[in-house]
mmCIF file of N, CA, C and O in Angstrom:
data_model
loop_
_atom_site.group_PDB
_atom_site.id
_atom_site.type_symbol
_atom_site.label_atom_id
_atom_site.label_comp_id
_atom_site.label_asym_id
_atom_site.label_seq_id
_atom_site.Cartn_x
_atom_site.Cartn_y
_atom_site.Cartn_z
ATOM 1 N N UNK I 1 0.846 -1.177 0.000
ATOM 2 C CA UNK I 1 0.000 0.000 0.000
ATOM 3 C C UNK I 1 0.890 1.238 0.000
ATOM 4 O O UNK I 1 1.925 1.467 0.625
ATOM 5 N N UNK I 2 0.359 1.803 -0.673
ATOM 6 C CA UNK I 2 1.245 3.369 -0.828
ATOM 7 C C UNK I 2 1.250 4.449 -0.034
ATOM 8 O O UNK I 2 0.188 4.490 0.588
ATOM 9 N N UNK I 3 2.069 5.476 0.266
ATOM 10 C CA UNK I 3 1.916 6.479 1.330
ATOM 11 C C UNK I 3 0.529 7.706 0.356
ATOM 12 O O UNK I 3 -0.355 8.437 0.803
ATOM 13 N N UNK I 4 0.796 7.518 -0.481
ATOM 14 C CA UNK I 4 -0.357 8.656 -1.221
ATOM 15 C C UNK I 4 -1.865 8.336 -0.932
ATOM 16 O O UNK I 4 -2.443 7.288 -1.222
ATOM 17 N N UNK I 5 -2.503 9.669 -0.174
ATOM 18 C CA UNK I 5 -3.626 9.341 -0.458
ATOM 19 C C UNK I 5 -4.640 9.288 -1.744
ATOM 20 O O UNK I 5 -4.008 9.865 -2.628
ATOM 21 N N UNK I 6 -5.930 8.870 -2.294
ATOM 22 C CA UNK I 6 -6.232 9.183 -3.896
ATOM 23 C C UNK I 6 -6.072 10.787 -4.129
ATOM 24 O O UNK I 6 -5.579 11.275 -5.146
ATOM 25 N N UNK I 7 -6.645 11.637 -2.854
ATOM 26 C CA UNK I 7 -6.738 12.716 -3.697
ATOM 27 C C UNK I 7 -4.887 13.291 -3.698
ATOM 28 O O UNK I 7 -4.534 14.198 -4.453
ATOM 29 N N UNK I 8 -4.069 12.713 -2.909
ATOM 30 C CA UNK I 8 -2.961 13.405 -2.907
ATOM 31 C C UNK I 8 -2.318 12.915 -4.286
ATOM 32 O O UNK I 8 -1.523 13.651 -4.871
ATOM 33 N N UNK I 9 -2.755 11.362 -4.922
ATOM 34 C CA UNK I 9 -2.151 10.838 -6.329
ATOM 35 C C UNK I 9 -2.501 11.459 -7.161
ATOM 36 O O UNK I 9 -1.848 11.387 -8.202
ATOM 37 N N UNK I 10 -3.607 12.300 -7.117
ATOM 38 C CA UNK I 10 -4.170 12.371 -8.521
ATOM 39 C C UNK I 10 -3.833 13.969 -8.342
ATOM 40 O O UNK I 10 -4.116 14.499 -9.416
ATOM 41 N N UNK I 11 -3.269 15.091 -7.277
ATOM 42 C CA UNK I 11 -3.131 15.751 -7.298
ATOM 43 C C UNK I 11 -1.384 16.044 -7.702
ATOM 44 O O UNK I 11 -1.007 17.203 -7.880
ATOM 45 N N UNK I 12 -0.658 15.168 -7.788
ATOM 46 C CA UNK I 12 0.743 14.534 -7.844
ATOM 47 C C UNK I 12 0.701 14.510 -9.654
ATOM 48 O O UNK I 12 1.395 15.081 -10.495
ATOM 49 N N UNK I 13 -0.333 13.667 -9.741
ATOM 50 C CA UNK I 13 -0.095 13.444 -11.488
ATOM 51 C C UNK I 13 -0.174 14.767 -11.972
ATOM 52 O O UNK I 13 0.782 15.290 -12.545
ATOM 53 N N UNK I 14 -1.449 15.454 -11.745
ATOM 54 C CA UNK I 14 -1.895 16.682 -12.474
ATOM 55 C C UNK I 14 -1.083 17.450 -12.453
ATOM 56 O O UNK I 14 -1.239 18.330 -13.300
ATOM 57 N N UNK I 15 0.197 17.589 -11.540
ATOM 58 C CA UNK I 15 1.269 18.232 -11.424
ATOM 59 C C UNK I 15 2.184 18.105 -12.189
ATOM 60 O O UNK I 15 2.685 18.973 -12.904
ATOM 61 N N UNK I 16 2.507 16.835 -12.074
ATOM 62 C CA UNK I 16 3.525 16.557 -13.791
ATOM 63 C C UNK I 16 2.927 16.456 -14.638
ATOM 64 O O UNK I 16 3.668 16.418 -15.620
ATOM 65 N N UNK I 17 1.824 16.370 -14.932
ATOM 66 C CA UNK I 17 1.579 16.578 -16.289
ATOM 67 C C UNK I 17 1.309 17.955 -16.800
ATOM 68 O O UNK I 17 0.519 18.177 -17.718
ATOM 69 N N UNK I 18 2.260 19.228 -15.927
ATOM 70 C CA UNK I 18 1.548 20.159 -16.476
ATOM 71 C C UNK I 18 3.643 20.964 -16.830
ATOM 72 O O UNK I 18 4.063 22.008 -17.329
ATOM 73 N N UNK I 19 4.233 19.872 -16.292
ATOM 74 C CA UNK I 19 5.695 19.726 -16.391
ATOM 75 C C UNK I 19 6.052 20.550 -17.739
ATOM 76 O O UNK I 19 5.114 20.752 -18.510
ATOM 77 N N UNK I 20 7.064 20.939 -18.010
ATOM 78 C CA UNK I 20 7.042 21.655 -19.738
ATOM 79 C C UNK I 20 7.460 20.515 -20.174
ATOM 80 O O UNK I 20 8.233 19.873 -19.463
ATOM 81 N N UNK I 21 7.096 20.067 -21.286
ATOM 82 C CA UNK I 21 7.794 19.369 -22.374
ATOM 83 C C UNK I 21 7.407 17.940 -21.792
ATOM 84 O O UNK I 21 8.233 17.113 -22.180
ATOM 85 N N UNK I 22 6.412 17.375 -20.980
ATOM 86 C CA UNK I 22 6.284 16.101 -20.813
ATOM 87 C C UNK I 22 5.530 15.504 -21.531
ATOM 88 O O UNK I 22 5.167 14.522 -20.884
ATOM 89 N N UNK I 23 5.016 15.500 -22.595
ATOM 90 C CA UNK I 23 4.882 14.917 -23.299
ATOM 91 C C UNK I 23 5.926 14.461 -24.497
ATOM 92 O O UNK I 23 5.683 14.299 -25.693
ATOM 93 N N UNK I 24 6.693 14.368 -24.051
ATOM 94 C CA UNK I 24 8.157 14.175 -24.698
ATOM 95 C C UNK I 24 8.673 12.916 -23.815
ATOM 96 O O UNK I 24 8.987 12.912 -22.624
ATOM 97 N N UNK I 25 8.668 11.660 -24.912
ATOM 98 C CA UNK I 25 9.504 10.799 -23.954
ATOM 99 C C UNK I 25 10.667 10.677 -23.524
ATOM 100 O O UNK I 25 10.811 9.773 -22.701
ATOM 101 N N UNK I 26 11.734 11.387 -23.839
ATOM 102 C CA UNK I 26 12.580 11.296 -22.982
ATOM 103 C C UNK I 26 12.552 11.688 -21.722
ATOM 104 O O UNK I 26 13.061 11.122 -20.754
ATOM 105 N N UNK I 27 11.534 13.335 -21.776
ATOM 106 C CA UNK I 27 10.903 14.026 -20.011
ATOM 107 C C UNK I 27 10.783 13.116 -19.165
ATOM 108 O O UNK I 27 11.362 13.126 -18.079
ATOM 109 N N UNK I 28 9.682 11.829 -19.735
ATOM 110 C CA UNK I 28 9.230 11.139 -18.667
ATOM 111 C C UNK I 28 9.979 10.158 -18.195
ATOM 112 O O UNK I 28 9.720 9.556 -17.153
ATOM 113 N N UNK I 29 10.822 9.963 -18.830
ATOM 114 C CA UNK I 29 11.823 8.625 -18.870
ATOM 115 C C UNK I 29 12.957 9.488 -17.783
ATOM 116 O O UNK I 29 13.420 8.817 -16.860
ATOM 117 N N UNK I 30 13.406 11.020 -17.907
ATOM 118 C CA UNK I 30 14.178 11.426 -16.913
ATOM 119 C C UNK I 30 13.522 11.477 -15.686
ATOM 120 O O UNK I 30 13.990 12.008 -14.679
ATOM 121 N N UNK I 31 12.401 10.907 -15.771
ATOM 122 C CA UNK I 31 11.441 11.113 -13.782
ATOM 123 C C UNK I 31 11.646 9.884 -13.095
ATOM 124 O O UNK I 31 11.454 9.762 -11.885
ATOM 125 N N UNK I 32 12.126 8.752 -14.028
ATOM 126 C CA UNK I 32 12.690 7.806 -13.032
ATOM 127 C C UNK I 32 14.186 7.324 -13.231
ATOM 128 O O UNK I 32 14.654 6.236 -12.894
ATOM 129 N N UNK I 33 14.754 8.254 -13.779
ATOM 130 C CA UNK I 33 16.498 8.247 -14.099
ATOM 131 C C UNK I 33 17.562 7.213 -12.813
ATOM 132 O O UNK I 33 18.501 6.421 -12.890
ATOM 133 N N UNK I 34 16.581 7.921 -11.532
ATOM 134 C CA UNK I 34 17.313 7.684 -10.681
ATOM 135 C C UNK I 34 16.750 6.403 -10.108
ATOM 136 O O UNK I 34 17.100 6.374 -8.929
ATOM 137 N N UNK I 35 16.160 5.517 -10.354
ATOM 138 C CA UNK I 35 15.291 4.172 -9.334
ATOM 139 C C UNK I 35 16.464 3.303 -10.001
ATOM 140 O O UNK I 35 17.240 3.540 -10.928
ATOM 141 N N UNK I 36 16.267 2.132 -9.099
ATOM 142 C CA UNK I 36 17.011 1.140 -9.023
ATOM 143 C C UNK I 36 16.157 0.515 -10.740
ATOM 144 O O UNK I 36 14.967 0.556 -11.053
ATOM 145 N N UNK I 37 17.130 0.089 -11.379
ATOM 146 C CA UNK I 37 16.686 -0.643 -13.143
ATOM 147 C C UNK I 37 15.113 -1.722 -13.031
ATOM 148 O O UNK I 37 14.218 -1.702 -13.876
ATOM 149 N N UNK I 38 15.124 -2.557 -11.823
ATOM 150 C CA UNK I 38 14.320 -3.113 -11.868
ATOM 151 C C UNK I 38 12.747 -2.380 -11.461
ATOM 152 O O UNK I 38 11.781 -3.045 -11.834
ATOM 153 N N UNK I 39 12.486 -1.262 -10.838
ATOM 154 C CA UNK I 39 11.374 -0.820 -10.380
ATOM 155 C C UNK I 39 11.824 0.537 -12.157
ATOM 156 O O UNK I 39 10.913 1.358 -12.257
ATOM 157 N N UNK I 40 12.549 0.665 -12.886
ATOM 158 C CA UNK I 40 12.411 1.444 -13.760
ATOM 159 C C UNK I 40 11.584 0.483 -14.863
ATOM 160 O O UNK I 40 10.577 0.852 -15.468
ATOM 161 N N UNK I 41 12.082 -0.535 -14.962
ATOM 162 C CA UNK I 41 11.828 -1.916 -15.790
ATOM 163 C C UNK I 41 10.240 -2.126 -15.723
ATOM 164 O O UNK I 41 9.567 -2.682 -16.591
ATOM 165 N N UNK I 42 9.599 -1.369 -14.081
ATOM 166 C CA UNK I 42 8.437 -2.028 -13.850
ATOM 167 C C UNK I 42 7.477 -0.849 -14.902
ATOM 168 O O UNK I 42 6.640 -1.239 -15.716
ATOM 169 N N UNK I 43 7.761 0.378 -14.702
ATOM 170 C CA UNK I 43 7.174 1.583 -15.495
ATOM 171 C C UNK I 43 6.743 1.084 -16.904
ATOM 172 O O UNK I 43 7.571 0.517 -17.617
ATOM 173 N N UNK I 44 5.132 1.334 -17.426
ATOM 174 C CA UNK I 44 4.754 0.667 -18.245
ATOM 175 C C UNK I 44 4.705 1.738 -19.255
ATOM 176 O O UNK I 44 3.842 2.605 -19.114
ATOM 177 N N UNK I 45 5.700 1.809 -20.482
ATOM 178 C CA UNK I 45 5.984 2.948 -21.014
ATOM 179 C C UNK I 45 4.545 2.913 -21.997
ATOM 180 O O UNK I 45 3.808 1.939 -22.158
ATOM 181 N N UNK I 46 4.395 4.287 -22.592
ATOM 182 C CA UNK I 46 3.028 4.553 -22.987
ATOM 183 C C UNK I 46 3.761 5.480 -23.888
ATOM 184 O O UNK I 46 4.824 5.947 -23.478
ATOM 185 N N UNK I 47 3.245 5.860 -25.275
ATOM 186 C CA UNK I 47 2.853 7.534 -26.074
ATOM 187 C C UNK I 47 2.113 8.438 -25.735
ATOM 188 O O UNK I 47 1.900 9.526 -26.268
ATOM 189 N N UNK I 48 1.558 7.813 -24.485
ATOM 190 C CA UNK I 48 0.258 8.851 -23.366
ATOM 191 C C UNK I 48 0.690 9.212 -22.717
ATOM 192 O O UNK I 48 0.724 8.609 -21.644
ATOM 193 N N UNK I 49 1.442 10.642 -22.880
ATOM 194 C CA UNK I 49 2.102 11.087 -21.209
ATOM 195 C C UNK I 49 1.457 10.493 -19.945
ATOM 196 O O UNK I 49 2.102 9.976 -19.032
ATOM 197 N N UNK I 50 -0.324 10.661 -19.996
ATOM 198 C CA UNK I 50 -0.772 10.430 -18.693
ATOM 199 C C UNK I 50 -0.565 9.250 -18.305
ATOM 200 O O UNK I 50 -0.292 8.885 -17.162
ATOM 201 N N UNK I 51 -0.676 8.677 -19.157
ATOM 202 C CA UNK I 51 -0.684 7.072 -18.555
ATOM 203 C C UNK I 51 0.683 5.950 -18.093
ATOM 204 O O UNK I 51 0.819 4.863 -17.531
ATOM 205 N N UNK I 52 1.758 7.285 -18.903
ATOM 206 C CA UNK I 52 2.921 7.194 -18.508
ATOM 207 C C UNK I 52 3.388 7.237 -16.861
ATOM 208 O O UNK I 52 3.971 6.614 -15.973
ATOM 209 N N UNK I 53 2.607 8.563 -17.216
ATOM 210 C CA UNK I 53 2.790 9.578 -15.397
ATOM 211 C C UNK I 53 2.070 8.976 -14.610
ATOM 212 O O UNK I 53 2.250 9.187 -13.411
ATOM 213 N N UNK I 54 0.846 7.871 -15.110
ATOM 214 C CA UNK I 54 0.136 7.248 -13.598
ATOM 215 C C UNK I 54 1.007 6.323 -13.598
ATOM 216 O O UNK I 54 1.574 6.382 -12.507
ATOM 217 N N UNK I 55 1.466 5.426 -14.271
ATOM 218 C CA UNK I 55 2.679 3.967 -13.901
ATOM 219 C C UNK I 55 3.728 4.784 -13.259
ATOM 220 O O UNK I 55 4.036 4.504 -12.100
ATOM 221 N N UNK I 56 4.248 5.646 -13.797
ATOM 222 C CA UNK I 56 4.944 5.965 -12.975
ATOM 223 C C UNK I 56 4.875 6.066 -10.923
ATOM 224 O O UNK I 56 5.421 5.585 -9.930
ATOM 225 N N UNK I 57 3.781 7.057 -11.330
ATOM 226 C CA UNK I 57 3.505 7.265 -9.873
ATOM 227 C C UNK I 57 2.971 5.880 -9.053
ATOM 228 O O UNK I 57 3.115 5.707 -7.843
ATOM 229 N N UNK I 58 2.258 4.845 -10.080
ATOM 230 C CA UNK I 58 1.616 4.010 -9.348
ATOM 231 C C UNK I 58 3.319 2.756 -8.818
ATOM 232 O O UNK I 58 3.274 2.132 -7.758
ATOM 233 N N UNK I 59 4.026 2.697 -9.351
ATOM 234 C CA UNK I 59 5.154 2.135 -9.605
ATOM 235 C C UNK I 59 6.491 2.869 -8.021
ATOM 236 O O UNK I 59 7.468 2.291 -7.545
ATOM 237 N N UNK I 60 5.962 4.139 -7.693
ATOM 238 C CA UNK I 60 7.070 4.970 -6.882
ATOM 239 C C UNK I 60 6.384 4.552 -5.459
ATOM 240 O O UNK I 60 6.727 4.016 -4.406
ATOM 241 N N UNK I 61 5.351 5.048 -5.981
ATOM 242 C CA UNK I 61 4.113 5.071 -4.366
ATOM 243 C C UNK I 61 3.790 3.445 -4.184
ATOM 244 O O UNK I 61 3.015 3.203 -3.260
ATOM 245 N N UNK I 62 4.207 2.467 -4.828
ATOM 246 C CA UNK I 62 3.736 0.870 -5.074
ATOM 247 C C UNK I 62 4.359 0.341 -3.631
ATOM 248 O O UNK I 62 5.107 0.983 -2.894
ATOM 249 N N UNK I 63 3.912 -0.838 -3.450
ATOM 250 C CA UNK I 63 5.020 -1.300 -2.099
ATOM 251 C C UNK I 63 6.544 -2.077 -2.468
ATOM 252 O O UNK I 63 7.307 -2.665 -1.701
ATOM 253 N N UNK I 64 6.634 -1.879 -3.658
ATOM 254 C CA UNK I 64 7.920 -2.347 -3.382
ATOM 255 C C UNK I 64 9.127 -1.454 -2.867
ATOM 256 O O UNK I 64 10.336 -1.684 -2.880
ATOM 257 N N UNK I 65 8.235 -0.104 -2.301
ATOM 258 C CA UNK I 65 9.287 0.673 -1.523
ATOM 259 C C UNK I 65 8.882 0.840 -0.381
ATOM 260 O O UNK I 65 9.340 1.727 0.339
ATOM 261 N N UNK I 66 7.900 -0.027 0.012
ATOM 262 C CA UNK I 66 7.139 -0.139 1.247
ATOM 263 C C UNK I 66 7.903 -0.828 2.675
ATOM 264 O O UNK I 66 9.106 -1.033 2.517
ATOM 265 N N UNK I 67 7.450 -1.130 3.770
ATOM 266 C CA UNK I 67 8.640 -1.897 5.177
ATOM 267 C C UNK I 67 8.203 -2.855 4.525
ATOM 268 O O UNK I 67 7.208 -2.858 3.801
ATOM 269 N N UNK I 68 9.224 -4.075 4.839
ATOM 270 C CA UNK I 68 9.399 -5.348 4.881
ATOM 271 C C UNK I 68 8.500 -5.584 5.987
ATOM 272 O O UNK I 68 8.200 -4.769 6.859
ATOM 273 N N UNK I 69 7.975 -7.132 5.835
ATOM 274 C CA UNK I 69 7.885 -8.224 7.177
ATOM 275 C C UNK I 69 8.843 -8.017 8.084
ATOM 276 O O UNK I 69 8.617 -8.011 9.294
ATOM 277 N N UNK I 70 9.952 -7.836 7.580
ATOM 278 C CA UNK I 70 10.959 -7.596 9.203
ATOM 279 C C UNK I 70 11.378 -6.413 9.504
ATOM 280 O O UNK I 70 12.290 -6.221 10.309
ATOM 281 N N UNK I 71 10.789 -5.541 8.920
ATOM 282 C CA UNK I 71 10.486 -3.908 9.395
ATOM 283 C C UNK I 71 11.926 -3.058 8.860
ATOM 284 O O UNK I 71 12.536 -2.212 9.514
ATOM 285 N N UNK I 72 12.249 -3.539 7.524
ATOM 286 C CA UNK I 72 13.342 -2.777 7.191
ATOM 287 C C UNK I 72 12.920 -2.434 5.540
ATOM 288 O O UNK I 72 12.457 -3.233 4.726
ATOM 289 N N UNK I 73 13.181 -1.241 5.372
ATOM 290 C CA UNK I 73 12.952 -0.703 4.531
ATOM 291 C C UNK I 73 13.483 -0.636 2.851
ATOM 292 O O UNK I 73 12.970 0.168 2.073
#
């Protein structure tokens, strides 16, 4: 489960998508430059900025950056 609440996600997207030039794939591709390859790997690339920008976000806020069972992060 993610730390975002809905209205805080959808207030998150509407934000980058108002980014200059994001509809440009390389833009969106520099918003996860920095994640480890495999949670970049998970990002379900799109020609739809938006739908870009929700995998994205759904992918950051996802639990695989969530505590472990043994409470480590």
């Amino acid at each position: 489960m993610g730390l975002l609440q809905d209205d805080e996600r959808q207030n998150l997207i509407d934000r980058l998508l108002r980014l200059p030039n994001i509809r440009e794939t390389g833009i969106r591709r520099s918003l996860v430059a920095g994640l480890p390859e495999a949670l970049r790997n998970s990002v379900a690339a799109s020609d739809v900025a938006q739908i870009e920008v929700m995998s994205i976000i759904e992918v950051v806020d996802g639990d695989a950056w969530g505590q472990l069972a043994n409470e480590s992060w």
